[in-house]
Coordinates of C-alpha atoms in Angstrom, one line a residue:
M1 CA 5.4 10.7 15.6
S2 CA 9.1 10.3 14.7
V3 CA 10.8 12.4 12.2
A4 CA 12.7 10.7 9.4
T5 CA 16.5 11.2 9.9
P6 CA 19.1 11.8 7.2
P7 CA 20.9 8.6 6.1
R8 CA 24.3 7.7 7.4
H9 CA 26.1 5.4 5.0
E10 CA 29.5 5.0 3.4
T11 CA 28.6 2.4 0.8
V12 CA 25.7 1.5 -1.5
A13 CA 25.3 -1.6 0.7
D14 CA 24.8 0.6 3.7
L15 CA 22.2 2.6 1.9
L16 CA 20.2 -0.4 0.8
K17 CA 20.4 -2.0 4.3
Q18 CA 19.0 1.2 5.8
L19 CA 16.1 1.2 3.3
G20 CA 15.2 -2.4 4.3
G21 CA 17.1 -4.3 1.7
V22 CA 15.2 -3.0 -1.3
P23 CA 16.7 -3.9 -4.7
A24 CA 19.2 -1.4 -6.0
A25 CA 17.2 -1.0 -9.2
R26 CA 14.4 0.7 -7.2
V27 CA 16.7 3.4 -5.7
R28 CA 17.0 6.6 -7.7
M29 CA 20.5 8.1 -7.7
N30 CA 19.5 11.5 -9.1
P31 CA 18.9 13.5 -6.9
T32 CA 21.7 12.2 -4.8
P33 CA 20.4 9.9 -2.0
G34 CA 19.9 11.9 1.1
T35 CA 19.0 15.1 -0.7
A36 CA 15.7 14.2 -2.3
T37 CA 12.5 16.1 -1.3
E38 CA 8.8 15.9 -1.8
K39 CA 9.2 18.2 -4.8
D40 CA 11.2 15.5 -6.5
V41 CA 8.4 13.0 -5.8
I42 CA 5.9 15.2 -7.5
K43 CA 8.2 16.2 -10.3
L44 CA 9.0 12.6 -11.3
H45 CA 5.4 11.6 -11.2
D46 CA 4.4 14.6 -13.4
R47 CA 7.3 14.3 -15.9
E48 CA 7.9 10.5 -16.1
G49 CA 4.7 9.0 -14.7
R50 CA 6.7 7.1 -12.1
L51 CA 5.9 6.6 -8.4
F52 CA 8.6 7.1 -5.9
E53 CA 8.3 7.0 -2.1
L54 CA 10.5 9.3 -0.1
V55 CA 12.5 7.6 2.7
D56 CA 15.4 9.4 4.5
G57 CA 15.9 11.8 1.7
V58 CA 16.1 8.9 -0.8
L59 CA 13.7 8.2 -3.7
V60 CA 12.6 4.5 -3.7
E61 CA 10.5 3.5 -6.7
K62 CA 7.3 1.7 -5.9
G63 CA 7.3 -1.9 -6.9
L64 CA 5.1 -2.5 -10.0
G65 CA 3.3 -5.5 -11.3
F66 CA 0.3 -6.2 -13.6
H67 CA -1.3 -8.9 -11.4
E68 CA -0.7 -6.9 -8.2
S69 CA -2.3 -3.8 -9.7
R70 CA -5.3 -5.8 -10.8
L71 CA -5.8 -7.2 -7.4
G72 CA -5.3 -3.8 -5.8
V73 CA -8.0 -2.2 -8.0
L74 CA -10.5 -4.9 -7.3
L75 CA -9.9 -4.6 -3.6
A76 CA -10.1 -0.8 -3.7
V77 CA -13.4 -1.0 -5.6
A78 CA -14.8 -3.4 -3.0
I79 CA -13.8 -1.1 -0.2
C80 CA -15.0 2.0 -2.0
N81 CA -18.4 0.5 -2.7
F82 CA -18.8 -0.5 0.9
S83 CA -17.6 2.9 2.2
H84 CA -19.9 4.7 -0.2
K85 CA -23.0 2.6 0.7
H86 CA -22.4 3.4 4.4
D87 CA -20.9 6.9 3.9
L88 CA -17.8 6.0 5.9
G89 CA -15.0 8.0 4.2
V90 CA -12.5 8.1 1.4
V91 CA -10.7 5.4 -0.5
L92 CA -7.5 5.9 -2.5
G93 CA -5.7 3.6 -5.0
A94 CA -2.1 2.9 -5.8
D95 CA -1.1 6.5 -6.5
G96 CA -2.5 7.8 -3.3
T97 CA 0.6 9.6 -1.9
I98 CA 0.6 10.3 1.8
R99 CA 3.1 11.9 4.3
L100 CA 3.4 9.8 7.4
A101 CA 6.0 12.1 9.0
P102 CA 8.3 15.0 7.9
G103 CA 10.5 13.6 5.1
L104 CA 8.6 10.3 4.9
V105 CA 6.2 9.7 2.0
R106 CA 4.6 6.4 1.3
I107 CA 2.3 5.1 -1.4
P108 CA 0.2 2.1 -0.3
D109 CA -1.6 0.0 -2.9
A110 CA -4.9 1.1 -1.4
L111 CA -6.0 3.0 1.7
F112 CA -9.1 4.0 3.5
L113 CA -9.6 7.3 5.4
S114 CA -12.6 7.8 7.6
W115 CA -14.3 11.2 7.3
E116 CA -12.7 12.1 10.7
R117 CA -9.2 11.6 9.2
A118 CA -9.8 12.7 5.6
P119 CA -8.1 16.0 4.6
K120 CA -10.5 18.9 4.8
R121 CA -8.5 21.1 2.4
R122 CA -8.8 20.4 -1.3
G123 CA -5.9 20.4 -3.7
V124 CA -3.2 19.0 -1.4
V125 CA -0.9 16.7 -3.4
I126 CA 0.7 15.0 -0.4
P127 CA -1.4 15.4 2.7
T128 CA -0.2 14.5 6.2
V129 CA -2.6 11.8 7.2
A130 CA -2.7 8.5 9.0
P131 CA -5.1 6.2 7.2
D132 CA -7.5 4.0 9.1
L133 CA -6.6 1.1 6.8
V134 CA -3.5 0.5 4.6
V135 CA -3.2 -2.2 2.0
E136 CA 0.0 -3.5 0.5
I137 CA 0.0 -6.0 -2.3
L138 CA 3.4 -7.7 -2.2
N139 CA 5.4 -8.2 -5.3
T140 CA 8.7 -9.9 -6.2
T141 CA 10.7 -6.7 -5.5
N142 CA 9.5 -6.3 -1.9
R143 CA 11.8 -7.4 0.9
R144 CA 10.9 -8.7 4.4
R145 CA 12.9 -5.9 6.2
E146 CA 11.4 -3.3 3.9
M147 CA 7.9 -4.3 4.8
E148 CA 8.7 -4.6 8.5
R149 CA 10.0 -1.1 8.4
K150 CA 6.8 0.1 6.7
L151 CA 4.8 -1.6 9.5
D152 CA 6.7 0.3 12.1
E153 CA 6.0 3.5 10.2
Y154 CA 2.4 2.9 9.6
F155 CA 1.5 2.1 13.2
E156 CA 3.8 4.8 14.6
A157 CA 1.9 7.3 12.5
G158 CA -1.5 6.1 13.8
V159 CA -2.7 3.6 11.2
R160 CA -5.3 1.3 12.7
L161 CA -5.3 -1.6 10.4
V162 CA -2.8 -3.0 7.8
W163 CA -3.4 -5.7 5.3
Y164 CA -0.4 -7.4 3.6
I165 CA -1.5 -9.5 0.7
D166 CA 0.7 -12.2 -0.9
P167 CA -0.8 -13.1 -4.3
R168 CA 1.7 -15.9 -5.0
R169 CA 0.8 -17.8 -1.9
H170 CA -2.9 -16.7 -1.9
T171 CA -2.5 -15.5 1.7
A172 CA -2.9 -12.4 3.8
R173 CA -1.6 -11.0 7.0
V174 CA -3.9 -8.7 9.0
Y175 CA -2.2 -6.4 11.5
T176 CA -4.2 -4.6 14.2
S177 CA -1.0 -3.4 15.8
R178 CA 2.7 -3.8 15.1
R179 CA 2.7 -7.1 17.0
D180 CA -0.9 -8.4 16.7
V181 CA -1.3 -10.3 13.4
A182 CA -3.7 -12.8 12.0
K183 CA -2.5 -15.0 9.1
L184 CA -5.2 -15.8 6.6
T185 CA -5.4 -18.5 3.9
I186 CA -7.4 -18.6 0.7
D187 CA -10.3 -20.2 2.7
D188 CA -10.7 -17.1 4.9
H189 CA -12.2 -13.7 4.6
L190 CA -10.8 -10.2 4.9
D191 CA -12.8 -8.5 7.7
G192 CA -13.0 -4.8 8.2
G193 CA -13.1 -5.1 12.0
D194 CA -13.6 -1.8 13.9
V195 CA -12.3 0.2 10.9
L196 CA -15.0 -1.0 8.3
P197 CA -17.6 -2.8 10.5
G198 CA -19.5 -5.3 8.4
F199 CA -17.0 -5.5 5.5
R200 CA -16.1 -9.0 4.5
L201 CA -14.4 -10.2 1.4
S202 CA -13.7 -13.8 0.4
L203 CA -10.1 -14.3 -0.4
A204 CA -11.0 -17.2 -2.7
D205 CA -13.4 -15.1 -4.7
W206 CA -11.1 -12.1 -4.8
F207 CA -8.1 -14.1 -6.0
A208 CA -10.2 -16.0 -8.5
E209 CA -11.5 -12.8 -10.0
G210 CA -8.0 -11.3 -10.1
E211 CA -6.7 -14.3 -11.9
R212 CA -9.5 -14.8 -14.4
T213 CA -8.3 -14.8 -18.0
G214 CA -11.5 -14.8 -20.0
P215 CA -15.2 -14.0 -19.7
R216 CA -17.3 -15.8 -17.2
Q217 CA -18.9 -19.1 -18.4
T218 CA -22.6 -19.0 -18.8
N219 CA -25.2 -21.7 -19.4
D220 CA -26.6 -21.9 -22.9
S221 CA -30.1 -21.8 -21.4
T222 CA -29.5 -18.4 -20.0
R223 CA -28.4 -16.8 -23.2
S224 CA -30.9 -14.9 -25.2

Protein backbone atom coordinates (compact mmCIF):
# COMPACT_ATOMS: atom_id res chain seq x y z
CA MET A 1 0.00 0.00 0.00
CA SER A 2 1.45 3.35 -0.99
CA VAL A 3 1.80 6.21 1.47
CA ALA A 4 0.37 9.59 0.52
CA THR A 5 3.20 12.04 -0.17
CA PRO A 6 3.22 15.76 0.65
CA PRO A 7 2.11 17.99 -2.22
CA ARG A 8 4.68 19.85 -4.32
CA HIS A 9 3.09 22.84 -5.93
CA GLU A 10 3.93 26.47 -6.52
CA THR A 11 0.50 27.73 -7.60
CA VAL A 12 -3.14 27.02 -6.86
CA ALA A 13 -3.39 25.53 -10.34
CA ASP A 14 -0.65 23.04 -9.43
CA LEU A 15 -2.52 22.09 -6.27
CA LEU A 16 -5.84 21.54 -8.05
CA LYS A 17 -4.14 19.49 -10.76
CA GLN A 18 -2.54 17.24 -8.15
CA LEU A 19 -5.92 16.68 -6.51
CA GLY A 20 -7.44 15.57 -9.81
CA GLY A 21 -8.84 18.85 -11.07
CA VAL A 22 -11.40 19.31 -8.29
CA PRO A 23 -13.15 22.70 -8.22
CA ALA A 24 -11.37 25.27 -6.07
CA ALA A 25 -14.53 25.75 -4.01
CA ARG A 26 -14.08 22.26 -2.56
CA VAL A 27 -10.53 22.86 -1.31
CA ARG A 28 -10.16 24.17 2.23
CA MET A 29 -7.39 26.74 2.69
CA ASN A 30 -7.40 26.63 6.51
CA PRO A 31 -5.44 24.71 7.61
CA THR A 32 -2.90 25.52 4.92
CA PRO A 33 -2.92 22.90 2.14
CA GLY A 34 -0.24 20.33 2.86
CA THR A 35 -0.56 20.64 6.64
CA ALA A 36 -4.01 19.19 7.33
CA THR A 37 -4.39 16.01 9.40
CA GLU A 38 -7.08 13.53 10.36
CA LYS A 39 -7.76 15.62 13.46
CA ASP A 40 -8.90 18.42 11.14
CA VAL A 41 -11.26 16.03 9.34
CA ILE A 42 -12.87 15.08 12.65
CA LYS A 43 -12.92 18.64 14.01
CA LEU A 44 -14.66 20.11 10.97
CA HIS A 45 -17.26 17.38 10.99
CA ASP A 46 -17.97 17.88 14.69
CA ARG A 47 -17.97 21.69 14.60
CA GLU A 48 -19.45 22.47 11.18
CA GLY A 49 -21.13 19.23 10.12
CA ARG A 50 -19.11 19.20 6.90
CA LEU A 51 -17.40 16.22 5.33
CA PHE A 52 -13.84 16.60 4.11
CA GLU A 53 -11.57 13.96 2.62
CA LEU A 54 -7.86 14.17 3.41
CA VAL A 55 -5.58 13.98 0.37
CA ASP A 56 -1.86 14.84 0.48
CA GLY A 57 -2.36 16.97 3.58
CA VAL A 58 -5.21 18.88 1.89
CA LEU A 59 -8.85 18.96 2.97
CA VAL A 60 -11.17 18.39 0.00
CA GLU A 61 -14.87 18.77 0.70
CA LYS A 62 -17.07 15.90 -0.37
CA GLY A 63 -19.37 16.87 -3.23
CA LEU A 64 -22.96 17.22 -2.06
CA GLY A 65 -26.34 16.87 -3.73
CA PHE A 66 -29.94 16.13 -2.71
CA HIS A 67 -30.58 13.68 -5.55
CA GLU A 68 -27.23 11.92 -5.15
CA SER A 69 -27.81 11.54 -1.40
CA ARG A 70 -31.27 10.08 -1.99
CA LEU A 71 -29.95 7.49 -4.43
CA GLY A 72 -27.07 6.66 -2.10
CA VAL A 73 -29.41 6.02 0.81
CA LEU A 74 -31.68 3.81 -1.28
CA LEU A 75 -28.72 1.76 -2.49
CA ALA A 76 -27.18 1.50 0.97
CA VAL A 77 -30.52 0.27 2.34
CA ALA A 78 -30.80 -2.37 -0.39
CA ILE A 79 -27.27 -3.60 0.28
CA CYS A 80 -27.82 -3.49 4.04
CA ASN A 81 -31.03 -5.52 3.84
CA PHE A 82 -29.31 -8.14 1.67
CA SER A 83 -26.25 -8.25 3.91
CA HIS A 84 -28.37 -8.55 7.05
CA LYS A 85 -30.48 -11.34 5.58
CA HIS A 86 -27.39 -13.39 4.74
CA ASP A 87 -25.24 -12.16 7.67
CA LEU A 88 -22.44 -10.99 5.37
CA GLY A 89 -20.99 -7.89 7.02
CA VAL A 90 -21.30 -4.15 7.61
CA VAL A 91 -22.72 -1.38 5.40
CA LEU A 92 -21.86 2.32 5.83
CA GLY A 93 -23.43 5.40 4.28
CA ALA A 94 -22.14 8.73 3.03
CA ASP A 95 -20.38 9.71 6.27
CA GLY A 96 -18.44 6.46 6.57
CA THR A 97 -14.90 7.83 6.83
CA ILE A 98 -12.08 5.36 6.09
CA ARG A 99 -8.29 5.50 5.97
CA LEU A 100 -6.94 3.85 2.82
CA ALA A 101 -3.30 4.69 3.59
CA PRO A 102 -1.42 6.93 6.01
CA GLY A 103 -2.55 10.48 5.26
CA LEU A 104 -5.28 9.36 2.85
CA VAL A 105 -8.89 9.53 4.07
CA ARG A 106 -11.81 8.93 1.73
CA ILE A 107 -15.59 9.05 2.24
CA PRO A 108 -17.49 6.94 -0.32
CA ASP A 109 -21.25 7.37 -0.72
CA ALA A 110 -21.72 3.79 0.48
CA LEU A 111 -19.48 0.86 1.26
CA PHE A 112 -19.70 -2.77 2.28
CA LEU A 113 -17.26 -4.53 4.59
CA SER A 114 -17.39 -8.30 4.97
CA TRP A 115 -17.07 -9.58 8.52
CA GLU A 116 -13.51 -10.61 7.70
CA ARG A 117 -12.59 -7.01 6.90
CA ALA A 118 -14.77 -5.13 9.38
CA PRO A 119 -12.93 -3.40 12.27
CA LYS A 120 -12.94 -5.51 15.42
CA ARG A 121 -12.40 -2.61 17.80
CA ARG A 122 -15.34 -0.35 18.60
CA GLY A 123 -15.15 3.42 18.83
CA VAL A 124 -12.64 3.97 16.01
CA VAL A 125 -13.59 7.17 14.15
CA ILE A 126 -11.42 6.63 11.07
CA PRO A 127 -10.46 2.95 10.76
CA THR A 128 -7.82 1.66 8.40
CA VAL A 129 -9.85 -0.64 6.16
CA ALA A 130 -10.15 -1.72 2.55
CA PRO A 131 -13.88 -2.19 1.86
CA ASP A 132 -15.01 -5.11 -0.25
CA LEU A 133 -17.34 -2.75 -2.14
CA VAL A 134 -17.18 1.02 -2.63
CA VAL A 135 -19.98 3.10 -4.19
CA GLU A 136 -19.55 6.63 -5.58
CA ILE A 137 -22.63 8.55 -6.76
CA LEU A 138 -21.23 11.11 -9.20
CA ASN A 139 -22.32 14.74 -8.94
CA THR A 140 -21.62 17.88 -10.96
CA THR A 141 -18.53 18.80 -8.91
CA ASN A 142 -16.73 15.51 -9.55
CA ARG A 143 -14.02 15.52 -12.19
CA ARG A 144 -12.78 12.68 -14.38
CA ARG A 145 -9.19 12.82 -13.12
CA GLU A 146 -10.41 13.01 -9.53
CA MET A 147 -12.40 9.82 -9.93
CA GLU A 148 -9.57 8.09 -11.78
CA ARG A 149 -7.26 8.90 -8.91
CA LYS A 150 -9.80 7.46 -6.46
CA LEU A 151 -9.97 4.25 -8.49
CA ASP A 152 -6.20 3.88 -8.24
CA GLU A 153 -6.37 4.42 -4.49
CA TYR A 154 -9.25 2.04 -3.90
CA PHE A 155 -7.75 -0.90 -5.75
CA GLU A 156 -4.25 -0.26 -4.44
CA ALA A 157 -5.70 -0.41 -0.94
CA GLY A 158 -7.35 -3.77 -1.67
CA VAL A 159 -10.96 -2.88 -2.56
CA ARG A 160 -12.55 -5.72 -4.53
CA LEU A 161 -15.44 -3.99 -6.31
CA VAL A 162 -16.22 -0.35 -7.17
CA TRP A 163 -19.49 1.04 -8.50
CA TYR A 164 -19.51 4.50 -10.11
CA ILE A 165 -23.07 5.70 -10.63
CA ASP A 166 -23.99 8.57 -12.98
CA PRO A 167 -27.53 9.73 -12.07
CA ARG A 168 -27.79 12.22 -14.94
CA ARG A 169 -27.10 9.60 -17.59
CA HIS A 170 -28.80 6.74 -15.74
CA THR A 171 -25.68 4.63 -16.14
CA ALA A 172 -23.19 2.79 -13.98
CA ARG A 173 -19.62 1.56 -14.30
CA VAL A 174 -18.68 -1.60 -12.45
CA TYR A 175 -14.98 -2.07 -11.75
CA THR A 176 -13.60 -5.42 -10.63
CA SER A 177 -10.05 -4.12 -11.02
CA ARG A 178 -8.48 -0.86 -12.08
CA ARG A 179 -8.69 -1.86 -15.75
CA ASP A 180 -11.64 -4.26 -15.82
CA VAL A 181 -14.88 -2.33 -16.16
CA ALA A 182 -18.43 -3.13 -17.28
CA LYS A 183 -20.59 -0.23 -18.46
CA LEU A 184 -24.25 -0.58 -17.53
CA THR A 185 -27.32 1.20 -18.88
CA ILE A 186 -30.70 1.73 -17.25
CA ASP A 187 -31.84 -1.64 -18.66
CA ASP A 188 -29.19 -3.54 -16.68
CA HIS A 189 -28.83 -4.73 -13.10
CA LEU A 190 -26.17 -4.07 -10.50
CA ASP A 191 -24.75 -7.47 -9.57
CA GLY A 192 -22.91 -8.20 -6.32
CA GLY A 193 -20.61 -10.71 -8.02
CA ASP A 194 -18.19 -12.50 -5.69
CA VAL A 195 -18.53 -9.72 -3.10
CA LEU A 196 -22.31 -10.00 -2.56
CA PRO A 197 -23.28 -13.29 -4.24
CA GLY A 198 -26.93 -13.21 -5.26
CA PHE A 199 -27.42 -9.46 -4.92
CA ARG A 200 -29.13 -7.90 -7.93
CA LEU A 201 -30.69 -4.46 -8.28
CA SER A 202 -32.52 -3.14 -11.31
CA LEU A 203 -31.09 0.22 -12.31
CA ALA A 204 -34.44 1.18 -13.83
CA ASP A 205 -36.32 0.47 -10.59
CA TRP A 206 -33.67 2.16 -8.44
CA PHE A 207 -33.51 5.34 -10.50
CA ALA A 208 -37.31 5.47 -10.72
CA GLU A 209 -37.64 5.26 -6.95
CA GLY A 210 -34.93 7.86 -6.47
CA GLU A 211 -36.67 10.27 -8.82
CA ARG A 212 -40.23 9.77 -7.59
CA THR A 213 -41.87 13.07 -6.58
CA GLY A 214 -45.07 11.83 -4.97
CA PRO A 215 -46.85 8.83 -3.46
CA ARG A 216 -47.22 5.69 -5.51
CA GLN A 217 -50.40 5.51 -7.55
CA THR A 218 -52.89 2.89 -6.39
CA ASN A 219 -56.06 1.53 -7.97
CA ASP A 220 -59.30 2.75 -6.42
CA SER A 221 -60.41 -0.85 -6.05
CA THR A 222 -57.52 -1.56 -3.66
CA ARG A 223 -58.33 1.29 -1.34
CA SER A 224 -60.31 0.57 1.76
